[in-house]
């Protein structure tokens, strides 16, 4: 893609991050007293790369360069849900992590019960906000499509389903195989256990657990920005591929990263005998696959029908997702 020098990625990111932070502070304003709001603010307003929000805004701006404001509620809704998933992920019943974003995790500060409840509250609040804030800006049919896709990205066919597949793959949920069998369409995974694991099972888990929300970020931004269905679908596909590259990078960082830079405890996957891309394929093959995914994602952008100059932020975000140190 030409004309790379005229695009300043640092400036793009810093502007939009500030807009996202400011809107999130507004949504979780100090005017709301009490421990529940405290706990919600603690986790949401604790930094983070805001990659999903940036992706949503970049997708929106790729089809309509004046629509950052319009896409902001959606971008923030995604970050709110992402924060809730991190709160729950750090609970003793899942990853049992004491650190997140460079400070004690929510459950360590507010206790387990409040961590469960603030995650729940965030999840419900997201839909209240989205309907109120986006509802005034887009057609009702667009809002409905966004809400439907968002719910799907989070539920049994998305993040929660992926988290359950993760438990099953890692052998941490032997007793629920029967239950899973009743509710999910992933017989490969259900029958795999650790020994029969294959790349399909890993991709299925990653694409639901991490990829679904990232793909939704790209699709929703494009849709709110006024993309044609073909363009929105192309960016969704781009998000899926970026999501997988991002997750494999995350698995690599768990091995190669350090606690200061990561802001969370490295080595947790290995310690918990977790099934990750890296534990299955090794470091070198995983890195090669990330590069391959990058090429695929770039091709999807080129074939999206969107002007190449307008795609520069998305292309840079792709690079950032795999070059990051945290
Ligand atoms: C959605 C209802 C509902 C429940 C959540 C706990 C759970 C169910 C799912 C776990 C999802 C999860 C935590 C996946 C890992 C994704 C991942 C790689 C997170 C790290 O994301 P970064 O690096 O974090 O973008 P920052 O801190 O930068 O925002």
Short mmCIF file of C-alpha atoms and ligand atoms in Angstrom, two decimals:
data_model
loop_
_atom_site.label_atom_id
_atom_site.label_comp_id
_atom_site.label_asym_id
_atom_site.label_seq_id
_atom_site.Cartn_x
_atom_site.Cartn_y
_atom_site.Cartn_z
CA UNK A 1 0.00 0.00 0.00
CA UNK A 2 1.50 3.34 -1.08
CA UNK A 3 1.93 6.62 0.71
CA UNK A 4 2.88 5.08 4.06
CA UNK A 5 5.02 8.07 5.06
CA UNK A 6 2.08 10.47 5.19
CA UNK A 7 0.34 8.42 7.85
CA UNK A 8 1.42 8.93 11.46
CA UNK A 9 0.34 5.86 13.39
CA UNK A 10 1.48 7.22 16.78
CA UNK A 11 -0.64 10.30 16.33
CA UNK A 12 -3.59 8.25 15.08
CA UNK A 13 -3.42 6.06 18.17
CA UNK A 14 -2.85 8.79 20.74
CA UNK A 15 -5.81 10.91 19.59
CA UNK A 16 -8.21 8.02 19.51
CA UNK A 17 -7.01 6.49 22.75
CA UNK A 18 -7.63 9.79 24.48
CA UNK A 19 -11.13 9.99 22.98
CA UNK A 20 -11.86 6.44 24.18
CA UNK A 21 -10.49 7.07 27.69
CA UNK A 22 -12.47 10.25 28.05
CA UNK A 23 -15.71 8.61 26.91
CA UNK A 24 -15.13 5.63 29.21
CA UNK A 25 -14.57 7.99 32.16
CA UNK A 26 -17.85 9.65 31.27
CA UNK A 27 -19.72 6.32 31.09
CA UNK A 28 -18.32 5.32 34.49
CA UNK A 29 -18.46 8.78 36.03
CA UNK A 30 -17.51 9.38 39.67
CA UNK A 31 -21.09 10.60 40.11
CA UNK A 32 -21.93 6.93 40.56
CA UNK A 33 -20.94 6.10 44.15
CA UNK A 34 -20.45 2.76 45.87
CA UNK A 35 -18.20 -0.26 45.71
CA UNK A 36 -19.72 -1.76 42.60
CA UNK A 37 -18.97 1.31 40.46
CA UNK A 38 -15.57 1.64 42.15
CA UNK A 39 -14.76 -1.90 41.13
CA UNK A 40 -16.02 -1.35 37.55
CA UNK A 41 -13.96 1.84 37.24
CA UNK A 42 -10.88 0.11 38.70
CA UNK A 43 -10.75 -2.42 35.90
CA UNK A 44 -12.04 -0.40 32.96
CA UNK A 45 -10.00 2.74 33.62
CA UNK A 46 -6.71 0.92 34.17
CA UNK A 47 -5.13 1.49 30.80
CA UNK A 48 -4.77 -1.37 28.40
CA UNK A 49 -3.82 -0.99 24.78
CA UNK A 50 -7.40 -0.32 23.65
CA UNK A 51 -6.65 -2.39 20.56
CA UNK A 52 -10.28 -3.43 20.04
CA UNK A 53 -11.56 0.14 20.31
CA UNK A 54 -8.85 1.36 17.93
CA UNK A 55 -9.76 -1.36 15.48
CA UNK A 56 -13.43 -0.41 15.62
CA UNK A 57 -12.61 3.28 15.03
CA UNK A 58 -10.11 2.51 12.27
CA UNK A 59 -12.67 0.32 10.50
CA UNK A 60 -15.30 3.05 10.76
CA UNK A 61 -12.90 5.69 9.51
CA UNK A 62 -11.75 3.51 6.65
CA UNK A 63 -15.17 3.86 5.06
CA UNK A 64 -16.03 7.35 6.32
CA UNK A 65 -13.15 9.39 7.63
CA UNK A 66 -15.45 11.75 9.57
CA UNK A 67 -17.21 9.21 11.71
CA UNK A 68 -15.03 8.71 14.77
CA UNK A 69 -17.65 10.28 17.07
CA UNK A 70 -20.37 8.06 15.67
CA UNK A 71 -18.34 4.90 16.25
CA UNK A 72 -17.12 5.89 19.72
CA UNK A 73 -20.03 4.33 21.70
CA UNK A 74 -19.46 1.02 19.96
CA UNK A 75 -15.67 1.18 20.44
CA UNK A 76 -16.17 1.89 24.16
CA UNK A 77 -18.81 -0.82 24.55
CA UNK A 78 -16.26 -3.31 23.24
CA UNK A 79 -13.64 -2.14 25.75
CA UNK A 80 -16.18 -2.41 28.59
CA UNK A 81 -16.92 -6.01 27.68
CA UNK A 82 -13.24 -6.76 27.21
CA UNK A 83 -12.59 -5.41 30.73
CA UNK A 84 -15.36 -7.58 32.17
CA UNK A 85 -13.89 -10.65 30.49
CA UNK A 86 -10.50 -9.88 32.05
CA UNK A 87 -12.08 -9.50 35.51
CA UNK A 88 -13.74 -12.89 35.19
CA UNK A 89 -10.69 -14.48 33.58
CA UNK A 90 -8.59 -13.54 36.64
CA UNK A 91 -11.01 -15.23 39.08
CA UNK A 92 -9.79 -18.23 41.11
CA UNK A 93 -12.12 -20.56 39.18
CA UNK A 94 -10.45 -19.60 35.87
CA UNK A 95 -6.89 -18.23 35.59
CA UNK A 96 -6.61 -17.16 39.22
CA UNK A 97 -4.37 -14.24 38.36
CA UNK A 98 -3.18 -11.72 40.90
CA UNK A 99 -1.97 -9.09 38.40
CA UNK A 100 -3.54 -7.34 35.49
CA UNK A 101 -2.42 -4.25 33.63
CA UNK A 102 0.47 -3.79 36.03
CA UNK A 103 -1.53 -3.80 39.23
CA UNK A 104 -3.45 -6.21 41.47
CA UNK A 105 -6.31 -7.86 39.64
CA UNK A 106 -9.89 -6.91 40.50
CA UNK A 107 -10.52 -9.99 42.64
CA UNK A 108 -7.42 -9.22 44.73
CA UNK A 109 -8.61 -5.69 45.48
CA UNK A 110 -12.39 -6.06 45.73
CA UNK A 111 -12.73 -9.76 46.55
CA UNK A 112 -14.12 -12.58 44.50
CA UNK A 113 -17.81 -11.83 44.94
CA UNK A 114 -17.47 -8.18 43.88
CA UNK A 115 -15.31 -9.24 40.91
CA UNK A 116 -18.05 -11.57 39.71
CA UNK A 117 -20.70 -8.93 40.22
CA UNK A 118 -18.83 -6.02 38.65
CA UNK A 119 -18.19 -8.20 35.59
CA UNK A 120 -21.89 -9.01 35.44
CA UNK A 121 -22.81 -5.37 35.89
CA UNK A 122 -20.50 -4.27 33.10
CA UNK A 123 -21.96 -6.84 30.74
CA UNK A 124 -25.50 -5.60 31.31
CA UNK A 125 -24.49 -1.92 31.35
CA UNK A 126 -22.86 -2.30 27.94
CA UNK A 127 -26.17 -3.06 26.27
CA UNK A 128 -27.97 -0.27 28.14
CA UNK A 129 -25.30 2.15 26.94
CA UNK A 130 -25.07 0.88 23.40
CA UNK A 131 -28.80 1.12 22.80
CA UNK A 132 -28.97 4.61 24.32
CA UNK A 133 -25.81 6.05 22.78
CA UNK A 134 -25.74 4.41 19.37
CA UNK A 135 -29.52 4.33 19.01
CA UNK A 136 -29.68 8.08 18.35
CA UNK A 137 -27.06 7.88 15.63
CA UNK A 138 -27.93 4.95 13.38
CA UNK A 139 -31.05 3.39 11.86
CA UNK A 140 -32.93 0.98 14.14
CA UNK A 141 -32.11 -1.90 11.80
CA UNK A 142 -28.37 -1.14 12.09
CA UNK A 143 -28.60 -0.94 15.87
CA UNK A 144 -30.40 -4.27 15.96
CA UNK A 145 -27.80 -5.89 13.71
CA UNK A 146 -25.00 -4.54 15.92
CA UNK A 147 -26.66 -5.79 19.12
CA UNK A 148 -27.30 -9.22 17.60
CA UNK A 149 -23.74 -9.62 16.35
CA UNK A 150 -22.30 -8.32 19.63
CA UNK A 151 -24.32 -10.81 21.71
CA UNK A 152 -23.25 -13.60 19.40
CA UNK A 153 -19.58 -12.64 19.74
CA UNK A 154 -19.88 -13.00 23.52
CA UNK A 155 -22.12 -16.02 24.09
CA UNK A 156 -21.84 -19.77 23.51
CA UNK A 157 -20.73 -19.21 19.89
CA UNK A 158 -18.21 -16.59 20.94
CA UNK A 159 -16.12 -15.66 23.94
CA UNK A 160 -17.80 -17.79 26.59
CA UNK A 161 -17.92 -20.81 24.26
CA UNK A 162 -14.22 -20.33 23.51
CA UNK A 163 -13.35 -20.10 27.18
CA UNK A 164 -15.17 -23.39 27.79
CA UNK A 165 -13.31 -25.01 24.87
CA UNK A 166 -10.10 -23.75 26.47
CA UNK A 167 -11.01 -25.47 29.75
CA UNK A 168 -11.85 -28.69 27.97
CA UNK A 169 -8.72 -28.66 25.80
CA UNK A 170 -6.52 -28.07 28.81
CA UNK A 171 -8.19 -30.93 30.61
CA UNK A 172 -9.37 -28.64 33.38
CA UNK A 173 -12.99 -29.49 32.83
CA UNK A 174 -13.14 -33.27 32.56
CA UNK A 175 -16.46 -33.47 34.34
CA UNK A 176 -18.23 -31.11 32.00
CA UNK A 177 -17.57 -33.01 28.78
CA UNK A 178 -21.06 -34.38 28.93
CA UNK A 179 -22.61 -30.95 29.44
CA UNK A 180 -20.51 -29.43 26.68
CA UNK A 181 -21.57 -32.19 24.35
CA UNK A 182 -25.17 -31.22 24.85
CA UNK A 183 -24.67 -27.59 24.01
CA UNK A 184 -21.84 -27.13 21.56
CA UNK A 185 -21.13 -28.20 18.03
CA UNK A 186 -17.44 -28.97 18.44
CA UNK A 187 -17.16 -32.76 18.55
CA UNK A 188 -13.47 -32.59 17.60
CA UNK A 189 -12.69 -30.67 20.70
CA UNK A 190 -14.99 -32.61 22.95
CA UNK A 191 -13.37 -35.88 21.93
CA UNK A 192 -9.84 -34.53 21.68
CA UNK A 193 -8.65 -34.09 25.25
CA UNK A 194 -5.00 -33.13 25.32
CA UNK A 195 -3.79 -36.06 23.24
CA UNK A 196 -6.05 -35.85 20.20
CA UNK A 197 -5.64 -32.10 19.86
CA UNK A 198 -5.23 -30.65 16.38
CA UNK A 199 -4.89 -27.23 14.82
CA UNK A 200 -8.63 -27.12 14.08
CA UNK A 201 -9.45 -27.48 17.74
CA UNK A 202 -6.98 -24.76 18.67
CA UNK A 203 -8.26 -22.39 15.99
CA UNK A 204 -11.84 -23.00 17.05
CA UNK A 205 -11.02 -22.15 20.65
CA UNK A 206 -9.00 -19.05 19.76
CA UNK A 207 -11.42 -17.76 17.18
CA UNK A 208 -14.22 -17.84 19.73
CA UNK A 209 -12.37 -16.83 22.87
CA UNK A 210 -10.36 -13.92 21.44
CA UNK A 211 -11.16 -13.64 17.75
CA UNK A 212 -14.93 -13.15 17.95
CA UNK A 213 -14.73 -9.84 19.84
CA UNK A 214 -11.89 -8.57 17.65
CA UNK A 215 -13.76 -9.52 14.48
CA UNK A 216 -16.86 -7.81 15.88
CA UNK A 217 -14.82 -4.67 16.54
CA UNK A 218 -13.83 -4.47 12.86
CA UNK A 219 -17.29 -5.39 11.54
CA UNK A 220 -19.21 -3.05 13.85
CA UNK A 221 -16.92 -0.10 13.13
CA UNK A 222 -17.34 -0.63 9.41
CA UNK A 223 -21.10 -1.07 9.74
CA UNK A 224 -21.62 2.02 11.90
CA UNK A 225 -19.40 3.95 9.49
CA UNK A 226 -21.71 3.05 6.63
CA UNK A 227 -19.78 0.28 4.88
CA UNK A 228 -21.51 -1.87 2.29
CA UNK A 229 -22.21 -5.42 3.56
CA UNK A 230 -19.36 -6.67 1.34
CA UNK A 231 -16.90 -4.21 2.86
CA UNK A 232 -18.11 -4.95 6.40
CA UNK A 233 -17.77 -8.69 5.81
CA UNK A 234 -14.26 -8.24 4.45
CA UNK A 235 -13.25 -6.25 7.53
CA UNK A 236 -14.85 -8.85 9.78
CA UNK A 237 -12.73 -11.50 8.06
CA UNK A 238 -9.69 -9.25 8.50
CA UNK A 239 -10.55 -9.03 12.22
CA UNK A 240 -10.81 -12.82 12.48
CA UNK A 241 -7.34 -13.31 11.03
CA UNK A 242 -5.86 -10.45 13.06
CA UNK A 243 -7.50 -11.96 16.16
CA UNK A 244 -5.77 -15.28 15.65
CA UNK A 245 -2.40 -13.60 15.02
CA UNK A 246 -2.97 -11.50 18.16
CA UNK A 247 -3.74 -14.55 20.31
CA UNK A 248 -0.75 -16.54 19.09
CA UNK A 249 1.40 -13.46 19.83
CA UNK A 250 -0.16 -13.44 23.30
CA UNK A 251 0.84 -17.07 23.78
CA UNK A 252 4.38 -16.24 22.63
CA UNK A 253 4.57 -13.29 25.03
CA UNK A 254 3.56 -15.58 27.89
CA UNK A 255 6.86 -17.37 27.29
CA UNK A 256 9.15 -14.57 26.12
CA UNK A 257 7.70 -11.53 27.94
CA UNK A 258 8.54 -10.16 31.38
CA UNK A 259 6.17 -9.14 34.15
CA UNK A 260 7.09 -5.42 34.06
CA UNK A 261 6.40 -5.04 30.38
CA UNK A 262 3.45 -7.44 30.26
CA UNK A 263 1.68 -6.03 33.32
CA UNK A 264 0.52 -9.55 34.11
CA UNK A 265 2.21 -12.74 35.24
CA UNK A 266 4.16 -14.47 32.45
CA UNK A 267 4.64 -18.23 32.34
CA UNK A 268 1.09 -18.86 33.57
CA UNK A 269 0.14 -20.95 30.54
CA UNK A 270 3.05 -23.32 31.05
CA UNK A 271 2.55 -23.51 34.81
CA UNK A 272 -1.10 -24.45 34.31
CA UNK A 273 -0.20 -26.91 31.50
CA UNK A 274 -2.42 -24.86 29.25
CA UNK A 275 -2.92 -25.84 25.67
CA UNK A 276 -1.71 -22.93 23.57
CA UNK A 277 -0.54 -22.53 20.01
CA UNK A 278 3.03 -22.35 21.28
CA UNK A 279 2.80 -25.40 23.56
CA UNK A 280 1.50 -27.37 20.58
CA UNK A 281 3.64 -26.06 17.70
CA UNK A 282 6.65 -24.55 19.44
CA UNK A 283 8.00 -20.99 19.24
CA UNK A 284 9.45 -21.00 15.71
CA UNK A 285 6.45 -22.49 13.96
CA UNK A 286 4.13 -20.18 15.88
CA UNK A 287 6.13 -17.14 14.76
CA UNK A 288 6.05 -18.37 11.16
CA UNK A 289 2.29 -18.80 11.36
CA UNK A 290 1.85 -15.27 12.71
CA UNK A 291 3.73 -13.95 9.66
CA UNK A 292 1.59 -16.06 7.37
CA UNK A 293 -1.56 -14.71 9.01
CA UNK A 294 -0.27 -11.17 8.54
CA UNK A 295 0.05 -11.77 4.80
CA UNK A 296 -3.44 -13.23 4.65
CA UNK A 297 -4.89 -10.29 6.57
CA UNK A 298 -3.19 -7.78 4.25
CA UNK A 299 -4.62 -9.57 1.21
CA UNK A 300 -8.09 -9.36 2.73
CA UNK A 301 -7.66 -5.61 3.13
CA UNK A 302 -6.52 -5.21 -0.47
CA UNK A 303 -9.55 -7.18 -1.66
CA UNK A 304 -12.01 -5.27 0.53
CA UNK A 305 -12.81 -2.66 -2.11
CA UNK A 306 -11.87 0.14 0.30
CA UNK A 307 -9.41 2.82 -0.89
CA UNK A 308 -5.84 1.84 -0.03
CA UNK A 309 -5.01 5.15 1.71
CA UNK A 310 -7.99 4.69 4.01
CA UNK A 311 -6.72 1.26 4.98
CA UNK A 312 -3.39 2.47 6.41
CA UNK A 313 -4.60 2.63 10.05
CA UNK A 314 -5.94 -0.93 9.82
CA UNK A 315 -2.72 -2.16 8.28
CA UNK A 316 -0.70 -0.46 11.02
CA UNK A 317 -2.92 -1.93 13.73
CA UNK A 318 -2.26 -5.37 12.28
CA UNK A 319 1.47 -4.74 12.56
CA UNK A 320 1.06 -3.40 16.10
CA UNK A 321 -0.97 -6.44 17.18
CA UNK A 322 1.92 -8.77 16.39
CA UNK A 323 4.91 -6.52 17.20
CA UNK A 324 3.71 -5.52 20.65
CA UNK A 325 5.66 -6.20 23.84
CA UNK A 326 2.60 -6.38 26.08
C1 LIG B 1 -18.19 -12.40 27.86
C2 LIG B 1 -19.99 -13.09 29.47
C3 LIG B 1 -18.58 -13.12 29.09
C4 LIG B 1 -17.72 -13.82 29.88
C5 LIG B 1 -16.28 -13.90 29.71
C6 LIG B 1 -13.63 -15.13 31.20
C7 LIG B 1 -14.25 -15.27 29.87
C8 LIG B 1 -15.74 -15.33 29.77
C9 LIG B 1 -13.52 -15.29 28.73
C10 LIG B 1 -12.06 -15.11 28.71
C11 LIG B 1 -11.71 -14.25 27.54
C12 LIG B 1 -10.28 -13.81 27.57
C13 LIG B 1 -9.77 -13.11 28.78
C14 LIG B 1 -9.50 -14.04 26.51
C15 LIG B 1 -8.09 -13.62 26.42
C16 LIG B 1 -8.00 -12.50 25.44
C17 LIG B 1 -6.72 -11.75 25.58
C18 LIG B 1 -5.58 -12.14 24.73
C19 LIG B 1 -6.66 -10.72 26.45
C20 LIG B 1 -5.58 -9.76 26.54
O1 LIG B 1 -5.98 -8.66 25.74
P1 LIG B 1 -5.10 -7.36 25.57
O2 LIG B 1 -3.67 -7.75 25.40
O3 LIG B 1 -5.28 -6.67 26.98
O4 LIG B 1 -5.68 -6.53 24.49
P2 LIG B 1 -5.22 -5.11 27.35
O5 LIG B 1 -4.88 -5.08 28.82
O6 LIG B 1 -4.16 -4.45 26.52
O7 LIG B 1 -6.57 -4.55 27.07
#
